[in-house]
Amino acid sequence: MLMPVTSYLALSAILFSIGLYGVLTKRNAVMVLFSIELMLNAVNVNLVAFSKYGLYANLTGHIFSLFTITVAAAEAAVGIAILIALYRNKATTEADKINSMKG
């Protein structure tokens, strides 16, 4: 059974919208980081869908999605390390309370 490309695009749009909602409304920095990861995964679904069903179907979208997954993993590792350091200093993960760049 072959699914149309619109179903993949709809899934990607829904995932991206949920991630964007999380970034804009959540105060917890961990939830913001998870929401950013959700947005990156929505982009990956979109890249793979266009790679498979696009006008010139080839592996370029798959390669870009692998690159995006690699960058997302590095971003998550750095983000979690920053959050752990901030939690040790401020004892909170609320983004409103972590607004100073003082040492």
PDB file of N, CA, C and O in Angstrom, residues 19-55:
ATOM      1  N   GLY A  19       5.996  21.202  17.891  1.00  0.00           N
ATOM      2  CA  GLY A  19       7.302  21.664  18.366  1.00  0.00           C
ATOM      3  C   GLY A  19       7.362  23.172  18.504  1.00  0.00           C
ATOM      4  O   GLY A  19       7.888  23.702  19.487  1.00  0.00           O
ATOM      5  N   LEU A  20       6.818  23.881  17.526  1.00  0.00           N
ATOM      6  CA  LEU A  20       6.812  25.339  17.591  1.00  0.00           C
ATOM      7  C   LEU A  20       5.970  25.836  18.761  1.00  0.00           C
ATOM      8  O   LEU A  20       6.354  26.777  19.465  1.00  0.00           O
ATOM      9  N   TYR A  21       4.829  25.175  18.987  1.00  0.00           N
ATOM     10  CA  TYR A  21       3.991  25.528  20.141  1.00  0.00           C
ATOM     11  C   TYR A  21       4.760  25.326  21.443  1.00  0.00           C
ATOM     12  O   TYR A  21       4.702  26.156  22.355  1.00  0.00           O
ATOM     13  N   GLY A  22       5.501  24.222  21.532  1.00  0.00           N
ATOM     14  CA  GLY A  22       6.280  23.948  22.736  1.00  0.00           C
ATOM     15  C   GLY A  22       7.379  24.973  22.956  1.00  0.00           C
ATOM     16  O   GLY A  22       7.619  25.396  24.083  1.00  0.00           O
ATOM     17  N   VAL A  23       8.038  25.382  21.896  1.00  0.00           N
ATOM     18  CA  VAL A  23       9.115  26.373  22.022  1.00  0.00           C
ATOM     19  C   VAL A  23       8.554  27.718  22.478  1.00  0.00           C
ATOM     20  O   VAL A  23       9.151  28.401  23.310  1.00  0.00           O
ATOM     21  N   LEU A  24       7.406  28.078  21.944  1.00  0.00           N
ATOM     22  CA  LEU A  24       6.861  29.403  22.237  1.00  0.00           C
ATOM     23  C   LEU A  24       6.134  29.486  23.570  1.00  0.00           C
ATOM     24  O   LEU A  24       6.033  30.575  24.146  1.00  0.00           O
ATOM     25  N   THR A  25       5.627  28.380  24.095  1.00  0.00           N
ATOM     26  CA  THR A  25       4.790  28.467  25.293  1.00  0.00           C
ATOM     27  C   THR A  25       5.405  27.867  26.547  1.00  0.00           C
ATOM     28  O   THR A  25       5.015  28.260  27.643  1.00  0.00           O
ATOM     29  N   LYS A  26       6.309  26.931  26.432  1.00  0.00           N
ATOM     30  CA  LYS A  26       6.835  26.252  27.620  1.00  0.00           C
ATOM     31  C   LYS A  26       7.903  27.092  28.295  1.00  0.00           C
ATOM     32  O   LYS A  26       8.691  27.772  27.643  1.00  0.00           O
ATOM     33  N   ARG A  27       7.926  27.050  29.605  1.00  0.00           N
ATOM     34  CA  ARG A  27       8.906  27.777  30.408  1.00  0.00           C
ATOM     35  C   ARG A  27      10.079  26.885  30.817  1.00  0.00           C
ATOM     36  O   ARG A  27      11.147  27.389  31.126  1.00  0.00           O
ATOM     37  N   ASN A  28       9.867  25.578  30.822  1.00  0.00           N
ATOM     38  CA  ASN A  28      10.916  24.648  31.228  1.00  0.00           C
ATOM     39  C   ASN A  28      11.904  24.486  30.076  1.00  0.00           C
ATOM     40  O   ASN A  28      11.526  24.195  28.948  1.00  0.00           O
ATOM     41  N   ALA A  29      13.182  24.663  30.353  1.00  0.00           N
ATOM     42  CA  ALA A  29      14.199  24.617  29.307  1.00  0.00           C
ATOM     43  C   ALA A  29      14.342  23.229  28.699  1.00  0.00           C
ATOM     44  O   ALA A  29      14.658  23.098  27.514  1.00  0.00           O
ATOM     45  N   VAL A  30      14.083  22.188  29.477  1.00  0.00           N
ATOM     46  CA  VAL A  30      14.151  20.818  28.947  1.00  0.00           C
ATOM     47  C   VAL A  30      13.033  20.607  27.927  1.00  0.00           C
ATOM     48  O   VAL A  30      13.255  20.010  26.859  1.00  0.00           O
ATOM     49  N   MET A  31      11.851  21.112  28.220  1.00  0.00           N
ATOM     50  CA  MET A  31      10.731  20.985  27.273  1.00  0.00           C
ATOM     51  C   MET A  31      10.991  21.778  26.002  1.00  0.00           C
ATOM     52  O   MET A  31      10.608  21.351  24.904  1.00  0.00           O
ATOM     53  N   VAL A  32      11.641  22.917  26.127  1.00  0.00           N
ATOM     54  CA  VAL A  32      11.995  23.705  24.941  1.00  0.00           C
ATOM     55  C   VAL A  32      12.987  22.925  24.089  1.00  0.00           C
ATOM     56  O   VAL A  32      12.871  22.884  22.858  1.00  0.00           O
ATOM     57  N   LEU A  33      13.953  22.273  24.735  1.00  0.00           N
ATOM     58  CA  LEU A  33      14.931  21.465  24.003  1.00  0.00           C
ATOM     59  C   LEU A  33      14.246  20.289  23.299  1.00  0.00           C
ATOM     60  O   LEU A  33      14.538  20.001  22.134  1.00  0.00           O
ATOM     61  N   PHE A  34      13.315  19.636  23.971  1.00  0.00           N
ATOM     62  CA  PHE A  34      12.573  18.535  23.338  1.00  0.00           C
ATOM     63  C   PHE A  34      11.734  19.043  22.170  1.00  0.00           C
ATOM     64  O   PHE A  34      11.602  18.365  21.146  1.00  0.00           O
ATOM     65  N   SER A  35      11.166  20.216  22.314  1.00  0.00           N
ATOM     66  CA  SER A  35      10.348  20.782  21.240  1.00  0.00           C
ATOM     67  C   SER A  35      11.195  21.101  20.016  1.00  0.00           C
ATOM     68  O   SER A  35      10.757  20.897  18.876  1.00  0.00           O
ATOM     69  N   ILE A  36      12.409  21.579  20.239  1.00  0.00           N
ATOM     70  CA  ILE A  36      13.315  21.837  19.116  1.00  0.00           C
ATOM     71  C   ILE A  36      13.662  20.535  18.414  1.00  0.00           C
ATOM     72  O   ILE A  36      13.715  20.470  17.179  1.00  0.00           O
ATOM     73  N   GLU A  37      13.885  19.475  19.181  1.00  0.00           N
ATOM     74  CA  GLU A  37      14.167  18.174  18.581  1.00  0.00           C
ATOM     75  C   GLU A  37      12.977  17.676  17.761  1.00  0.00           C
ATOM     76  O   GLU A  37      13.152  17.079  16.703  1.00  0.00           O
ATOM     77  N   LEU A  38      11.767  17.929  18.241  1.00  0.00           N
ATOM     78  CA  LEU A  38      10.566  17.544  17.496  1.00  0.00           C
ATOM     79  C   LEU A  38      10.495  18.282  16.172  1.00  0.00           C
ATOM     80  O   LEU A  38      10.146  17.703  15.133  1.00  0.00           O
ATOM     81  N   MET A  39      10.860  19.563  16.181  1.00  0.00           N
ATOM     82  CA  MET A  39      10.863  20.348  14.951  1.00  0.00           C
ATOM     83  C   MET A  39      11.913  19.816  13.979  1.00  0.00           C
ATOM     84  O   MET A  39      11.662  19.738  12.763  1.00  0.00           O
ATOM     85  N   LEU A  40      13.069  19.424  14.479  1.00  0.00           N
ATOM     86  CA  LEU A  40      14.104  18.870  13.598  1.00  0.00           C
ATOM     87  C   LEU A  40      13.661  17.534  13.005  1.00  0.00           C
ATOM     88  O   LEU A  40      13.934  17.244  11.830  1.00  0.00           O
ATOM     89  N   ASN A  41      12.969  16.719  13.774  1.00  0.00           N
ATOM     90  CA  ASN A  41      12.458  15.454  13.239  1.00  0.00           C
ATOM     91  C   ASN A  41      11.371  15.678  12.202  1.00  0.00           C
ATOM     92  O   ASN A  41      11.258  14.898  11.247  1.00  0.00           O
ATOM     93  N   ALA A  42      10.580  16.724  12.346  1.00  0.00           N
ATOM     94  CA  ALA A  42       9.586  17.064  11.322  1.00  0.00           C
ATOM     95  C   ALA A  42      10.283  17.425  10.015  1.00  0.00           C
ATOM     96  O   ALA A  42       9.838  17.033   8.928  1.00  0.00           O
ATOM     97  N   VAL A  43      11.375  18.129  10.108  1.00  0.00           N
ATOM     98  CA  VAL A  43      12.148  18.465   8.906  1.00  0.00           C
ATOM     99  C   VAL A  43      12.704  17.189   8.270  1.00  0.00           C
ATOM    100  O   VAL A  43      12.706  17.054   7.041  1.00  0.00           O
ATOM    101  N   ASN A  44      13.146  16.252   9.085  1.00  0.00           N
ATOM    102  CA  ASN A  44      13.669  14.992   8.545  1.00  0.00           C
ATOM    103  C   ASN A  44      12.593  14.224   7.799  1.00  0.00           C
ATOM    104  O   ASN A  44      12.867  13.664   6.729  1.00  0.00           O
ATOM    105  N   VAL A  45      11.395  14.165   8.335  1.00  0.00           N
ATOM    106  CA  VAL A  45      10.288  13.485   7.644  1.00  0.00           C
ATOM    107  C   VAL A  45      10.024  14.156   6.307  1.00  0.00           C
ATOM    108  O   VAL A  45       9.827  13.497   5.280  1.00  0.00           O
ATOM    109  N   ASN A  46      10.058  15.473   6.302  1.00  0.00           N
ATOM    110  CA  ASN A  46       9.842  16.224   5.070  1.00  0.00           C
ATOM    111  C   ASN A  46      10.941  15.941   4.052  1.00  0.00           C
ATOM    112  O   ASN A  46      10.669  15.752   2.855  1.00  0.00           O
ATOM    113  N   LEU A  47      12.187  15.907   4.495  1.00  0.00           N
ATOM    114  CA  LEU A  47      13.302  15.651   3.583  1.00  0.00           C
ATOM    115  C   LEU A  47      13.204  14.256   2.966  1.00  0.00           C
ATOM    116  O   LEU A  47      13.416  14.079   1.757  1.00  0.00           O
ATOM    117  N   VAL A  48      12.883  13.270   3.769  1.00  0.00           N
ATOM    118  CA  VAL A  48      12.787  11.902   3.257  1.00  0.00           C
ATOM    119  C   VAL A  48      11.589  11.758   2.319  1.00  0.00           C
ATOM    120  O   VAL A  48      11.673  11.085   1.287  1.00  0.00           O
ATOM    121  N   ALA A  49      10.487  12.416   2.641  1.00  0.00           N
ATOM    122  CA  ALA A  49       9.303  12.346   1.767  1.00  0.00           C
ATOM    123  C   ALA A  49       9.594  12.958   0.411  1.00  0.00           C
ATOM    124  O   ALA A  49       9.258  12.368  -0.630  1.00  0.00           O
ATOM    125  N   PHE A  50      10.236  14.107   0.393  1.00  0.00           N
ATOM    126  CA  PHE A  50      10.563  14.720  -0.894  1.00  0.00           C
ATOM    127  C   PHE A  50      11.629  13.927  -1.628  1.00  0.00           C
ATOM    128  O   PHE A  50      11.653  13.908  -2.856  1.00  0.00           O
ATOM    129  N   SER A  51      12.523  13.276  -0.888  1.00  0.00           N
ATOM    130  CA  SER A  51      13.534  12.455  -1.531  1.00  0.00           C
ATOM    131  C   SER A  51      12.906  11.245  -2.212  1.00  0.00           C
ATOM    132  O   SER A  51      13.336  10.833  -3.287  1.00  0.00           O
ATOM    133  N   LYS A  52      11.888  10.679  -1.603  1.00  0.00           N
ATOM    134  CA  LYS A  52      11.273   9.485  -2.171  1.00  0.00           C
ATOM    135  C   LYS A  52      10.235   9.818  -3.236  1.00  0.00           C
ATOM    136  O   LYS A  52      10.169   9.163  -4.268  1.00  0.00           O
ATOM    137  N   TYR A  53       9.426  10.854  -3.001  1.00  0.00           N
ATOM    138  CA  TYR A  53       8.314  11.155  -3.901  1.00  0.00           C
ATOM    139  C   TYR A  53       8.519  12.423  -4.720  1.00  0.00           C
ATOM    140  O   TYR A  53       7.606  12.866  -5.403  1.00  0.00           O
ATOM    141  N   GLY A  54       9.679  13.017  -4.661  1.00  0.00           N
ATOM    142  CA  GLY A  54       9.907  14.269  -5.364  1.00  0.00           C
ATOM    143  C   GLY A  54       9.966  14.088  -6.864  1.00  0.00           C
ATOM    144  O   GLY A  54       9.852  12.980  -7.411  1.00  0.00           O
ATOM    145  N   LEU A  55      10.133  15.179  -7.558  1.00  0.00           N
ATOM    146  CA  LEU A  55      10.176  15.164  -9.018  1.00  0.00           C
ATOM    147  C   LEU A  55      11.371  14.357  -9.512  1.00  0.00           C
ATOM    148  O   LEU A  55      11.266  13.592 -10.462  1.00  0.00           O
TER     149      LEU A  55
END
